[in-house]
GROMACS .gro file of N, CA and C in nm:
model
  348
    1MET      N    1  14.218   9.110   6.072
    1MET     CA    2  14.136   9.228   6.071
    1MET      C    3  14.086   9.252   5.928
    2LYS      N    4  13.958   9.272   5.914
    2LYS     CA    5  13.899   9.294   5.782
    2LYS      C    6  13.881   9.445   5.762
    3LEU      N    7  13.929   9.495   5.650
    3LEU     CA    8  13.917   9.636   5.619
    3LEU      C    9  13.786   9.662   5.546
    4ALA      N   10  13.718   9.768   5.587
    4ALA     CA   11  13.594   9.806   5.520
    4ALA      C   12  13.631   9.874   5.388
    5ARG      N   13  13.551   9.853   5.288
    5ARG     CA   14  13.575   9.916   5.158
    5ARG      C   15  13.474  10.027   5.139
    6SER      N   16  13.515  10.129   5.071
    6SER     CA   17  13.422  10.238   5.042
    6SER      C   18  13.315  10.186   4.946
    7PRO      N   19  13.196  10.244   4.954
    7PRO     CA   20  13.090  10.198   4.865
    7PRO      C   21  13.127  10.227   4.720
    8ASN      N   22  13.089  10.138   4.635
    8ASN     CA   23  13.114  10.158   4.492
    8ASN      C   24  12.983  10.199   4.428
    9PRO      N   25  12.967  10.331   4.405
    9PRO     CA   26  12.844  10.374   4.339
    9PRO      C   27  12.832  10.308   4.203
   10PRO      N   28  12.711  10.294   4.153
   10PRO     CA   29  12.695  10.230   4.022
   10PRO      C   30  12.779  10.300   3.918
   11LYS      N   31  12.837  10.220   3.828
   11LYS     CA   32  12.919  10.279   3.722
   11LYS      C   33  12.830  10.359   3.628
   12LYS      N   34  12.879  10.477   3.594
   12LYS     CA   35  12.806  10.564   3.503
   12LYS      C   36  12.890  10.586   3.380
   13GLU      N   37  12.825  10.629   3.276
   13GLU     CA   38  12.898  10.667   3.156
   13GLU      C   39  12.982  10.789   3.190
   14PRO      N   40  13.096  10.807   3.123
   14PRO     CA   41  13.177  10.927   3.149
   14PRO      C   42  13.094  11.053   3.128
   15SER      N   43  13.119  11.151   3.214
   15SER     CA   44  13.045  11.276   3.207
   15SER      C   45  13.110  11.373   3.110
   16GLU      N   46  13.029  11.448   3.041
   16GLU     CA   47  13.080  11.557   2.959
   16GLU      C   48  13.068  11.683   3.043
   17VAL      N   49  13.177  11.754   3.057
   17VAL     CA   50  13.179  11.874   3.137
   17VAL      C   51  13.218  11.991   3.048
   18THR      N   52  13.138  12.094   3.047
   18THR     CA   53  13.170  12.210   2.967
   18THR      C   54  13.273  12.293   3.042
   19ALA      N   55  13.379  12.331   2.973
   19ALA     CA   56  13.486  12.411   3.034
   19ALA      C   57  13.435  12.553   3.056
   20GLY      N   58  13.428  12.594   3.180
   20GLY     CA   59  13.386  12.729   3.214
   20GLY      C   60  13.248  12.760   3.158
   21LYS      N   61  13.236  12.877   3.100
   21LYS     CA   62  13.108  12.918   3.042
   21LYS      C   63  13.114  12.914   2.890
   22LEU      N   64  13.196  12.828   2.837
   22LEU     CA   65  13.208  12.817   2.692
   22LEU      C   66  13.084  12.754   2.634
   23SER      N   67  13.072  12.762   2.505
   23SER     CA   68  12.958  12.706   2.435
   23SER      C   69  12.935  12.561   2.474
   24LYS      N   70  12.810  12.523   2.484
   24LYS     CA   71  12.778  12.386   2.518
   24LYS      C   72  12.812  12.289   2.406
   25ARG      N   73  12.831  12.340   2.287
   25ARG     CA   74  12.865  12.253   2.174
   25ARG      C   75  13.015  12.247   2.149
   26LYS      N   76  13.087  12.344   2.198
   26LYS     CA   77  13.231  12.350   2.172
   26LYS      C   78  13.308  12.333   2.302
   27ASN      N   79  13.430  12.285   2.290
   27ASN     CA   80  13.525  12.278   2.401
   27ASN      C   81  13.476  12.195   2.519
   28LYS      N   82  13.406  12.087   2.492
   28LYS     CA   83  13.365  11.999   2.600
   28LYS      C   84  13.482  11.911   2.640
   29LEU      N   85  13.488  11.885   2.767
   29LEU     CA   86  13.592  11.797   2.821
   29LEU      C   87  13.527  11.665   2.858
   30MET      N   88  13.598  11.557   2.832
   30MET     CA   89  13.549  11.426   2.874
   30MET      C   90  13.623  11.388   3.001
   31ILE      N   91  13.548  11.363   3.106
   31ILE     CA   92  13.608  11.321   3.232
   31ILE      C   93  13.558  11.181   3.263
   32LYS      N   94  13.651  11.090   3.281
   32LYS     CA   95  13.617  10.952   3.317
   32LYS      C   96  13.663  10.929   3.460
   33LEU      N   97  13.578  10.873   3.541
   33LEU     CA   98  13.613  10.841   3.679
   33LEU      C   99  13.653  10.695   3.687
   34LYS      N  100  13.768  10.671   3.750
   34LYS     CA  101  13.818  10.534   3.765
   34LYS      C  102  13.879  10.518   3.903
   35ARG      N  103  13.876  10.398   3.949
   35ARG     CA  104  13.948  10.366   4.073
   35ARG      C  105  14.095  10.349   4.037
   36ILE      N  106  14.182  10.388   4.127
   36ILE     CA  107  14.327  10.376   4.105
   36ILE      C  108  14.367  10.230   4.083
   37TYR      N  109  14.288  10.137   4.136
   37TYR     CA  110  14.321   9.995   4.125
   37TYR      C  111  14.276   9.935   3.992
   38ASP      N  112  14.199  10.010   3.912
   38ASP     CA  113  14.159   9.963   3.779
   38ASP      C  114  14.280   9.971   3.686
   39GLU      N  115  14.282   9.885   3.587
   39GLU     CA  116  14.391   9.884   3.490
   39GLU      C  117  14.400  10.016   3.415
   40GLN      N  118  14.521  10.060   3.393
   40GLN     CA  119  14.545  10.179   3.312
   40GLN      C  120  14.521  10.144   3.166
   41GLU      N  121  14.456  10.235   3.092
   41GLU     CA  122  14.428  10.213   2.951
   41GLU      C  123  14.482  10.329   2.869
   42LYS      N  124  14.517  10.303   2.745
   42LYS     CA  125  14.566  10.410   2.658
   42LYS      C  126  14.463  10.520   2.642
   43SER      N  127  14.337  10.485   2.645
   43SER     CA  128  14.229  10.583   2.626
   43SER      C  129  14.205  10.671   2.749
   44ASP      N  130  14.278  10.646   2.858
   44ASP     CA  131  14.258  10.724   2.980
   44ASP      C  132  14.292  10.870   2.963
   45GLY      N  133  14.388  10.901   2.880
   45GLY     CA  134  14.430  11.040   2.866
   45GLY      C  135  14.509  11.086   2.988
   46PHE      N  136  14.498  11.214   3.021
   46PHE     CA  137  14.570  11.274   3.134
   46PHE      C  138  14.507  11.223   3.263
   47ARG      N  139  14.589  11.156   3.345
   47ARG     CA  140  14.537  11.091   3.466
   47ARG      C  141  14.569  11.174   3.590
   48ILE      N  142  14.462  11.206   3.667
   48ILE     CA  143  14.476  11.285   3.789
   48ILE      C  144  14.426  11.202   3.906
   49LEU      N  145  14.509  11.191   4.008
   49LEU     CA  146  14.468  11.124   4.132
   49LEU      C  147  14.422  11.232   4.229
   50ILE      N  148  14.301  11.216   4.279
   50ILE     CA  149  14.247  11.309   4.378
   50ILE      C  150  14.226  11.229   4.506
   51ASP      N  151  14.326  11.237   4.592
   51ASP     CA  152  14.323  11.167   4.720
   51ASP      C  153  14.429  11.227   4.810
   52ARG      N  154  14.405  11.235   4.938
   52ARG     CA  155  14.504  11.290   5.033
   52ARG      C  156  14.619  11.193   5.055
   53LEU      N  157  14.588  11.066   5.053
   53LEU     CA  158  14.688  10.963   5.082
   53LEU      C  159  14.718  10.882   4.957
   54TRP      N  160  14.844  10.844   4.940
   54TRP     CA  161  14.877  10.757   4.828
   54TRP      C  162  14.816  10.620   4.853
   55PRO      N  163  14.753  10.560   4.752
   55PRO     CA  164  14.686  10.430   4.769
   55PRO      C  165  14.784  10.319   4.806
   56ARG      N  166  14.743  10.236   4.897
   56ARG     CA  167  14.825  10.123   4.940
   56ARG      C  168  14.845  10.023   4.827
   57GLY      N  169  14.966   9.972   4.820
   57GLY     CA  170  14.995   9.864   4.727
   57GLY      C  171  15.010   9.907   4.582
   58ILE      N  172  15.011  10.037   4.555
   58ILE     CA  173  15.025  10.086   4.417
   58ILE      C  174  15.153  10.169   4.409
   59SER      N  175  15.245  10.127   4.323
   59SER     CA  176  15.367  10.207   4.305
   59SER      C  177  15.333  10.325   4.215
   60LYS      N  178  15.412  10.429   4.225
   60LYS     CA  179  15.387  10.546   4.141
   60LYS      C  180  15.405  10.512   3.994
   61ASP      N  181  15.497  10.422   3.963
   61ASP     CA  182  15.515  10.380   3.824
   61ASP      C  183  15.392  10.305   3.773
   62LYS      N  184  15.343  10.212   3.853
   62LYS     CA  185  15.228  10.132   3.811
   62LYS      C  186  15.102  10.216   3.800
   63ALA      N  187  15.089  10.319   3.883
   63ALA     CA  188  14.969  10.402   3.883
   63ALA      C  189  14.956  10.482   3.754
   64GLY      N  190  15.068  10.523   3.697
   64GLY     CA  191  15.064  10.600   3.573
   64GLY      C  192  14.992  10.732   3.588
   65ILE      N  193  15.009  10.795   3.702
   65ILE     CA  194  14.940  10.921   3.731
   65ILE      C  195  15.021  11.038   3.675
   66ASP      N  196  14.954  11.130   3.606
   66ASP     CA  197  15.019  11.249   3.553
   66ASP      C  198  15.024  11.361   3.657
   67LEU      N  199  14.926  11.363   3.747
   67LEU     CA  200  14.919  11.467   3.848
   67LEU      C  201  14.851  11.412   3.972
   68TRP      N  202  14.910  11.435   4.088
   68TRP     CA  203  14.848  11.399   4.215
   68TRP      C  204  14.799  11.528   4.276
   69PHE      N  205  14.669  11.552   4.272
   69PHE     CA  206  14.608  11.677   4.316
   69PHE      C  207  14.540  11.655   4.450
   70LYS      N  208  14.619  11.660   4.556
   70LYS     CA  209  14.570  11.631   4.692
   70LYS      C  210  14.474  11.738   4.744
   71ASN      N  211  14.499  11.863   4.706
   71ASN     CA  212  14.429  11.975   4.768
   71ASN      C  213  14.279  11.978   4.747
   72ILE      N  214  14.232  11.911   4.644
   72ILE     CA  215  14.088  11.914   4.617
   72ILE      C  216  14.017  11.791   4.674
   73SER      N  217  14.091  11.703   4.735
   73SER     CA  218  14.031  11.582   4.792
   73SER      C  219  13.965  11.615   4.927
   74PRO      N  220  13.880  11.525   4.976
   74PRO     CA  221  13.816  11.549   5.106
   74PRO      C  222  13.920  11.570   5.216
   75SER      N  223  13.887  11.656   5.311
   75SER     CA  224  13.978  11.685   5.422
   75SER      C  225  14.003  11.559   5.505
   76ASN      N  226  14.113  11.560   5.579
   76ASN     CA  227  14.143  11.446   5.667
   76ASN      C  228  14.030  11.424   5.766
   77GLU      N  229  13.975  11.533   5.819
   77GLU     CA  230  13.865  11.521   5.917
   77GLU      C  231  13.744  11.453   5.855
   78LEU      N  232  13.707  11.495   5.733
   78LEU     CA  233  13.592  11.435   5.666
   78LEU      C  234  13.619  11.289   5.631
   79ARG      N  235  13.737  11.264   5.582
   79ARG     CA  236  13.774  11.126   5.545
   79ARG      C  237  13.769  11.035   5.668
   80LYS      N  238  13.820  11.082   5.780
   80LYS     CA  239  13.819  11.000   5.903
   80LYS      C  240  13.677  10.982   5.956
   81TRP      N  241  13.595  11.088   5.946
   81TRP     CA  242  13.457  11.077   5.991
   81TRP      C  243  13.383  10.972   5.908
   82PHE      N  244  13.402  10.977   5.776
   82PHE     CA  245  13.335  10.883   5.686
   82PHE      C  246  13.374  10.739   5.715
   83ASN      N  247  13.505  10.715   5.727
   83ASN     CA  248  13.557  10.583   5.766
   83ASN      C  249  13.501  10.470   5.681
   84HIS      N  250  13.477  10.495   5.552
   84HIS     CA  251  13.429  10.394   5.457
   84HIS      C  252  13.298  10.329   5.499
   85ASP      N  253  13.214  10.405   5.570
   85ASP     CA  254  13.085  10.354   5.617
   85ASP      C  255  12.978  10.385   5.512
   86PRO      N  256  12.927  10.284   5.443
   86PRO     CA  257  12.827  10.307   5.339
   86PRO      C  258  12.704  10.384   5.389
   87ALA      N  259  12.671  10.370   5.516
   87ALA     CA  260  12.555  10.440   5.571
   87ALA      C  261  12.578  10.592   5.575
   88LYS      N  262  12.704  10.635   5.570
   88LYS     CA  263  12.736  10.777   5.574
   88LYS      C  264  12.759  10.838   5.436
   89TRP      N  265  12.741  10.758   5.330
   89TRP     CA  266  12.777  10.802   5.195
   89TRP      C  267  12.704  10.930   5.152
   90ASP      N  268  12.574  10.937   5.171
   90ASP     CA  269  12.498  11.056   5.129
   90ASP      C  270  12.545  11.181   5.204
   91GLU      N  271  12.564  11.168   5.334
   91GLU     CA  272  12.610  11.282   5.414
   91GLU      C  273  12.754  11.319   5.378
   92PHE      N  274  12.835  11.219   5.349
   92PHE     CA  275  12.973  11.245   5.306
   92PHE      C  276  12.974  11.332   5.180
   93GLN      N  277  12.892  11.295   5.081
   93GLN     CA  278  12.885  11.372   4.956
   93GLN      C  279  12.845  11.517   4.984
   94LYS      N  280  12.746  11.535   5.069
   94LYS     CA  281  12.699  11.669   5.104
   94LYS      C  282  12.811  11.750   5.169
   95ARG      N  283  12.879  11.691   5.264
   95ARG     CA  284  12.986  11.763   5.335
   95ARG      C  285  13.105  11.793   5.243
   96TYR      N  286  13.135  11.700   5.153
   96TYR     CA  287  13.246  11.723   5.060
   96TYR      C  288  13.214  11.838   4.966
   97LYS      N  289  13.090  11.843   4.917
   97LYS     CA  290  13.049  11.955   4.831
   97LYS      C  291  13.061  12.087   4.906
   98GLU      N  292  13.027  12.087   5.034
   98GLU     CA  293  13.041  12.209   5.115
   98GLU      C  294  13.188  12.248   5.128
   99GLU      N  295  13.274  12.149   5.146
   99GLU     CA  296  13.418  12.177   5.152
   99GLU      C  297  13.465  12.241   5.021
  100LEU      N  298  13.422  12.185   4.910
  100LEU     CA  299  13.463  12.238   4.780
  100LEU      C  300  13.415  12.382   4.760
  101GLN      N  301  13.295  12.412   4.808
  101GLN     CA  302  13.243  12.548   4.795
  101GLN      C  303  13.325  12.649   4.875
  102SER      N  304  13.392  12.602   4.979
  102SER     CA  305  13.474  12.693   5.060
  102SER      C  306  13.619  12.699   5.009
  103GLN      N  307  13.650  12.626   4.902
  103GLN     CA  308  13.785  12.623   4.845
  103GLN      C  309  13.782  12.671   4.700
  104LYS      N  310  13.726  12.786   4.678
  104LYS     CA  311  13.707  12.836   4.542
  104LYS      C  312  13.838  12.846   4.463
  105GLU      N  313  13.947  12.890   4.526
  105GLU     CA  314  14.075  12.902   4.455
  105GLU      C  315  14.125  12.766   4.409
  106THR      N  316  14.114  12.666   4.495
  106THR     CA  317  14.159  12.532   4.461
  106THR      C  318  14.075  12.474   4.348
  107VAL      N  319  13.945  12.496   4.354
  107VAL     CA  320  13.855  12.447   4.249
  107VAL      C  321  13.888  12.515   4.117
  108GLU      N  322  13.913  12.647   4.120
  108GLU     CA  323  13.950  12.718   3.998
  108GLU      C  324  14.083  12.668   3.943
  109GLU      N  325  14.179  12.640   4.030
  109GLU     CA  326  14.307  12.584   3.986
  109GLU      C  327  14.285  12.450   3.917
  110PHE      N  328  14.201  12.367   3.976
  110PHE     CA  329  14.170  12.237   3.916
  110PHE      C  330  14.104  12.254   3.779
  111LYS      N  331  14.010  12.345   3.770
  111LYS     CA  332  13.943  12.370   3.642
  111LYS      C  333  14.042  12.415   3.536
  112SER      N  334  14.137  12.500   3.575
  112SER     CA  335  14.235  12.547   3.477
  112SER      C  336  14.326  12.433   3.431
  113ILE      N  337  14.355  12.339   3.518
  113ILE     CA  338  14.438  12.223   3.482
  113ILE      C  339  14.364  12.135   3.382
  114ILE      N  340  14.238  12.107   3.408
  114ILE     CA  341  14.166  12.015   3.319
  114ILE      C  342  14.127  12.080   3.187
  115LYS      N  343  14.131  12.212   3.178
  115LYS     CA  344  14.102  12.280   3.051
  115LYS      C  345  14.217  12.269   2.953
  116LYS      N  346  14.338  12.242   3.001
  116LYS     CA  347  14.456  12.239   2.916
  116LYS      C  348  14.455  12.121   2.822
   0.00000   0.00000   0.00000
């Protein structure tokens, strides 16, 4: 049985995210997106896994994760609907953003974690 892989969007430069409504010149946070299967690097900083399920074949020691933040990941229903189908990627993104908009407390908790 061959497992479908999720689409790999083109790699982008790390995004600069301004913490809250602070000055655009001060207190910027650097967020780098990586796959859990990519090698851990010293430059990674504080590592957060955002996924409902622990990744297959990765031990917690090898992952080097500082925080597993399941609550902000896509819902089980959305994840199952998507089913790693590249044709559903655009709609998946739209639905996930809608989920996040309905989870304001969780999003605020996440923001407070990354500001530290």
